[in-house]
Amino acid sequence: MVAPSGIFSTAVFYVQLTLFLLSISIASMAGILTYPMLRAIRRKPMTNWAGALTMRLLSEHILGVTVDISGAENLLRAKETPCVIVANHQNLLDTVWLAALFPRKAVIVANQFIAQLPLLGWFMRLGGNLFVRQGDKHSIKLLFDSSLRYLEHERTSIVMFPEGRRNPSETGSLLEFKKGAFYLAYCTKAPIIPVAVQCTSPLYSWANCRFRRNCVIRIRVLSPISTESLTEEDIPELISTTRNDIQKASIALAGIDSP
């Protein structure tokens, strides 16, 4: 027999999840509705920012989830020049913190299946976001070519998750980083801005039917990394250093012991 407290916590989880899906649908609609105007003035990527702004407000007032950003001044670099922004990737709460810091002119790299979703997928395609099929060499080649165009010709920053997939770790341990984001920065000489997000498993877990209200997601924007003098031989060390820096900051933000 399930304890009453267990039934209540499960009910709260599904109510909160429903509110999240409602919020992301409304935010997507906001982005879709602003698209025609922004396209007319050649500000297509700002469609993403319009949706993100709406999601941030809904997260605070409907979901009860706020975002505390330290090092926000490091994002100013993305206003001056297109950057490659890299962050750890965990669960659907990534949507909440991304909404809080999303640059005005940026696109995100996401899994291809998201492009097929109603509302969210439509919104993300209109915003010019990039999609990739894991393990598909042709898809990866198209992604790289499109990313080069954004950084070099459209002066638009790109948000990437170098772990390559969601990693809902309970300890804050990161997966190994893939090379793509760093090779892209090397080819374009775009600065890299690392973003560390606290381990959010205590706030959200599908397996444990947990979705907390009145909570704070803590993130830290680390100092931009110049790639002006980077050589191809330097890339493996850069990947390792960036991963370690993000993991240390993520663990420190959550206040948990190192894995």
Coordinates of C-alpha atoms in Angstrom, one line a residue:
M1 CA 0.0 0.0 0.0
V2 CA 1.3 3.4 -0.9
A3 CA 1.7 5.9 1.9
P4 CA -0.5 9.0 1.8
S5 CA 2.7 11.2 1.7
G6 CA 3.9 9.2 -1.3
I7 CA 0.6 9.7 -3.1
F8 CA 0.7 13.5 -2.4
S9 CA 4.3 13.9 -3.5
T10 CA 3.5 12.0 -6.8
A11 CA 0.5 14.2 -7.3
V12 CA 2.6 17.3 -6.8
F13 CA 5.2 16.0 -9.3
Y14 CA 2.6 15.6 -12.0
V15 CA 1.0 19.0 -11.3
Q16 CA 4.4 20.7 -11.5
L17 CA 5.3 18.8 -14.7
T18 CA 2.0 19.8 -16.3
L19 CA 2.7 23.5 -15.3
F20 CA 6.1 23.1 -16.9
L21 CA 4.7 21.8 -20.2
L22 CA 2.2 24.6 -20.2
S23 CA 4.9 27.2 -19.5
I24 CA 7.1 25.9 -22.3
S25 CA 4.2 25.8 -24.7
I26 CA 3.3 29.4 -23.9
A27 CA 6.9 30.5 -24.3
S28 CA 7.1 28.7 -27.6
M29 CA 4.0 30.5 -28.8
A30 CA 5.5 33.8 -27.7
G31 CA 8.5 33.1 -29.9
I32 CA 6.4 32.0 -32.8
L33 CA 4.3 35.2 -32.6
T34 CA 7.3 37.5 -32.6
Y35 CA 9.0 35.7 -35.5
P36 CA 7.4 37.6 -38.4
M37 CA 8.4 41.0 -37.0
L38 CA 11.9 39.9 -36.1
R39 CA 12.5 38.3 -39.5
A40 CA 11.3 41.5 -41.2
I41 CA 14.0 43.5 -39.4
R42 CA 16.6 40.7 -39.9
R43 CA 16.7 39.7 -36.3
K44 CA 15.6 36.1 -36.7
P45 CA 17.8 34.6 -33.9
M46 CA 16.2 37.1 -31.4
T47 CA 13.1 34.8 -31.7
N48 CA 14.9 32.5 -29.3
W49 CA 15.5 35.4 -26.9
A50 CA 11.8 36.4 -27.0
G51 CA 10.8 32.8 -26.1
A52 CA 13.5 32.6 -23.4
L53 CA 12.3 35.8 -21.8
T54 CA 8.8 34.5 -21.6
M55 CA 10.0 31.2 -20.1
R56 CA 12.0 33.0 -17.5
L57 CA 9.0 34.9 -16.3
L58 CA 6.8 31.8 -16.3
S59 CA 9.4 29.7 -14.5
E60 CA 9.5 32.3 -11.7
H61 CA 5.8 33.0 -11.3
I62 CA 4.2 29.6 -12.3
L63 CA 6.8 27.0 -11.5
G64 CA 8.3 28.8 -8.6
V65 CA 11.8 28.1 -9.9
T66 CA 14.3 31.0 -10.0
V67 CA 17.9 31.1 -11.4
D68 CA 20.8 32.7 -9.5
I69 CA 23.6 33.6 -12.0
S70 CA 27.1 34.4 -10.8
G71 CA 29.7 35.7 -13.3
A72 CA 27.0 37.2 -15.5
E73 CA 29.4 39.9 -16.6
N74 CA 31.3 37.2 -18.5
L75 CA 28.4 36.9 -20.9
L76 CA 29.0 40.5 -22.0
R77 CA 31.6 39.0 -24.4
A78 CA 28.8 37.5 -26.4
K79 CA 27.5 41.0 -27.1
E80 CA 30.8 42.1 -28.5
T81 CA 31.6 39.0 -30.6
P82 CA 30.0 35.7 -31.4
C83 CA 31.0 33.0 -28.9
V84 CA 30.7 29.3 -28.4
I85 CA 28.9 28.8 -25.1
V86 CA 29.4 25.3 -23.5
A87 CA 27.5 23.9 -20.5
N88 CA 26.8 20.7 -18.7
H89 CA 23.5 19.0 -19.7
Q90 CA 21.2 17.3 -17.2
N91 CA 17.4 17.3 -17.5
L92 CA 14.4 19.4 -18.5
L93 CA 15.4 22.1 -15.9
D94 CA 18.1 23.0 -18.5
T95 CA 15.3 24.8 -20.2
V96 CA 14.7 27.0 -17.2
W97 CA 18.3 28.2 -16.6
L98 CA 18.9 28.6 -20.3
A99 CA 16.0 31.0 -20.4
A100 CA 17.6 33.1 -17.7
L101 CA 20.9 33.7 -19.5
F102 CA 20.2 33.2 -23.2
P103 CA 22.0 35.9 -25.2
R104 CA 19.9 38.2 -27.5
K105 CA 21.6 36.8 -30.6
A106 CA 22.3 33.1 -30.2
V107 CA 21.1 29.7 -31.4
I108 CA 21.3 26.3 -29.6
V109 CA 22.3 22.9 -30.8
A110 CA 19.7 20.2 -30.0
N111 CA 18.8 16.7 -30.7
Q112 CA 16.9 16.2 -34.0
F113 CA 13.8 14.7 -32.3
I114 CA 13.1 18.1 -30.6
A115 CA 12.5 19.6 -34.1
Q116 CA 9.5 17.3 -34.5
L117 CA 7.7 18.3 -31.3
P118 CA 4.6 20.5 -31.7
L119 CA 5.1 24.2 -30.6
L120 CA 8.6 23.8 -29.1
G121 CA 10.0 22.2 -32.3
W122 CA 8.2 24.8 -34.5
F123 CA 9.5 27.6 -32.3
M124 CA 13.1 26.3 -32.3
R125 CA 13.1 25.8 -36.1
L126 CA 11.8 29.4 -36.7
G127 CA 14.5 30.7 -34.4
G128 CA 17.1 29.1 -36.7
N129 CA 18.4 26.6 -34.1
L130 CA 20.5 23.7 -35.1
F131 CA 19.6 20.0 -34.9
V132 CA 21.8 16.9 -35.1
R133 CA 21.2 13.2 -35.2
Q134 CA 23.6 11.4 -32.9
G135 CA 26.0 9.2 -34.8
D136 CA 24.9 10.5 -38.3
K137 CA 28.0 11.7 -40.1
H138 CA 26.0 13.6 -42.7
S139 CA 23.9 15.4 -40.0
I140 CA 27.1 16.3 -38.0
K141 CA 28.7 17.7 -41.2
L142 CA 25.6 19.9 -41.8
L143 CA 25.7 21.0 -38.2
F144 CA 29.4 22.0 -38.5
D145 CA 28.8 24.0 -41.8
S146 CA 25.8 25.8 -40.3
S147 CA 27.7 26.6 -37.2
L148 CA 30.5 28.1 -39.2
R149 CA 28.0 30.3 -41.1
Y150 CA 26.4 31.6 -37.9
L151 CA 29.7 32.4 -36.2
E152 CA 31.6 33.9 -39.2
H153 CA 28.9 35.5 -41.4
E154 CA 25.9 36.1 -39.1
R155 CA 27.9 36.9 -36.0
T156 CA 25.6 34.8 -33.9
S157 CA 26.7 32.8 -30.8
I158 CA 26.1 29.1 -30.4
V159 CA 25.1 27.2 -27.3
M160 CA 26.3 23.6 -27.1
F161 CA 26.4 20.8 -24.7
P162 CA 29.7 19.0 -25.1
E163 CA 28.6 15.9 -23.2
G164 CA 26.5 15.1 -26.2
R165 CA 23.4 14.0 -24.3
R166 CA 21.6 14.5 -21.0
N167 CA 23.4 13.3 -18.0
P168 CA 21.1 13.3 -14.9
S169 CA 24.0 12.4 -12.5
E170 CA 23.2 12.3 -8.8
T171 CA 26.8 13.2 -7.9
G172 CA 27.5 16.0 -10.4
S173 CA 30.0 13.9 -12.3
L174 CA 30.2 14.9 -16.0
L175 CA 30.4 12.7 -19.0
E176 CA 33.5 13.0 -21.2
F177 CA 33.3 16.1 -23.5
K178 CA 33.1 15.7 -27.2
K179 CA 35.4 17.6 -29.5
G180 CA 32.9 19.4 -31.8
A181 CA 32.4 22.7 -29.8
F182 CA 36.1 23.1 -29.3
Y183 CA 37.1 22.3 -32.9
L184 CA 34.4 24.8 -34.0
A185 CA 35.9 27.5 -31.8
Y186 CA 39.4 26.7 -33.0
C187 CA 38.3 27.0 -36.7
T188 CA 36.5 30.4 -36.2
K189 CA 38.7 31.8 -33.4
A190 CA 35.5 32.4 -31.4
P191 CA 35.9 32.7 -27.7
I192 CA 34.6 29.9 -25.5
I193 CA 32.3 30.8 -22.6
P194 CA 32.0 27.8 -20.1
V195 CA 28.8 27.7 -18.0
A196 CA 28.6 25.5 -14.9
V197 CA 25.2 24.4 -13.6
Q198 CA 24.7 22.9 -10.2
C199 CA 23.6 19.3 -10.0
T200 CA 19.8 19.6 -10.4
S201 CA 18.9 16.0 -9.6
P202 CA 17.7 17.0 -6.0
L203 CA 15.3 19.5 -7.7
Y204 CA 14.0 17.3 -10.5
S205 CA 14.0 13.5 -11.1
W206 CA 11.6 11.6 -13.4
A207 CA 12.6 8.3 -11.8
N208 CA 11.8 9.5 -8.3
C209 CA 8.7 11.7 -9.2
R210 CA 10.5 14.8 -7.9
F211 CA 9.9 18.3 -9.2
R212 CA 10.5 20.9 -6.5
R213 CA 8.8 24.3 -6.2
N214 CA 10.2 27.4 -4.6
C215 CA 13.8 26.4 -5.4
V216 CA 16.8 28.1 -6.9
I217 CA 19.0 26.8 -9.7
R218 CA 22.6 28.1 -9.3
I219 CA 24.8 28.6 -12.3
R220 CA 28.2 30.2 -12.8
V221 CA 29.5 31.7 -16.0
L222 CA 33.2 31.2 -16.1
S223 CA 35.7 33.5 -17.7
P224 CA 35.8 33.5 -21.5
I225 CA 38.6 31.4 -23.1
S226 CA 40.4 33.0 -26.0
T227 CA 41.2 30.8 -29.0
E228 CA 43.2 33.3 -31.0
S229 CA 46.5 31.5 -30.5
L230 CA 45.0 28.0 -30.1
T231 CA 46.5 25.2 -32.3
E232 CA 44.8 22.0 -33.2
E233 CA 47.3 20.2 -31.0
D234 CA 46.0 22.2 -28.0
I235 CA 42.4 21.1 -28.3
P236 CA 42.6 17.9 -26.2
E237 CA 44.1 19.8 -23.3
L238 CA 41.5 22.6 -23.7
I239 CA 38.7 20.0 -23.6
S240 CA 40.1 18.5 -20.4
T241 CA 40.7 21.8 -18.7
T242 CA 37.3 23.1 -19.6
R243 CA 35.5 20.0 -18.4
N244 CA 37.4 20.0 -15.1
D245 CA 36.6 23.7 -14.5
I246 CA 32.9 23.2 -15.2
Q247 CA 32.7 20.1 -13.0
K248 CA 34.4 21.8 -10.1
A249 CA 32.2 24.8 -10.3
S250 CA 29.1 22.6 -10.7
I251 CA 29.9 20.6 -7.6
A252 CA 30.8 23.8 -5.6
L253 CA 27.4 25.4 -6.6
A254 CA 25.5 22.3 -5.3
G255 CA 27.6 22.0 -2.2
I256 CA 28.2 18.3 -2.7
D257 CA 31.4 16.3 -2.3
S258 CA 33.6 15.6 -5.4
P259 CA 32.9 12.3 -7.0

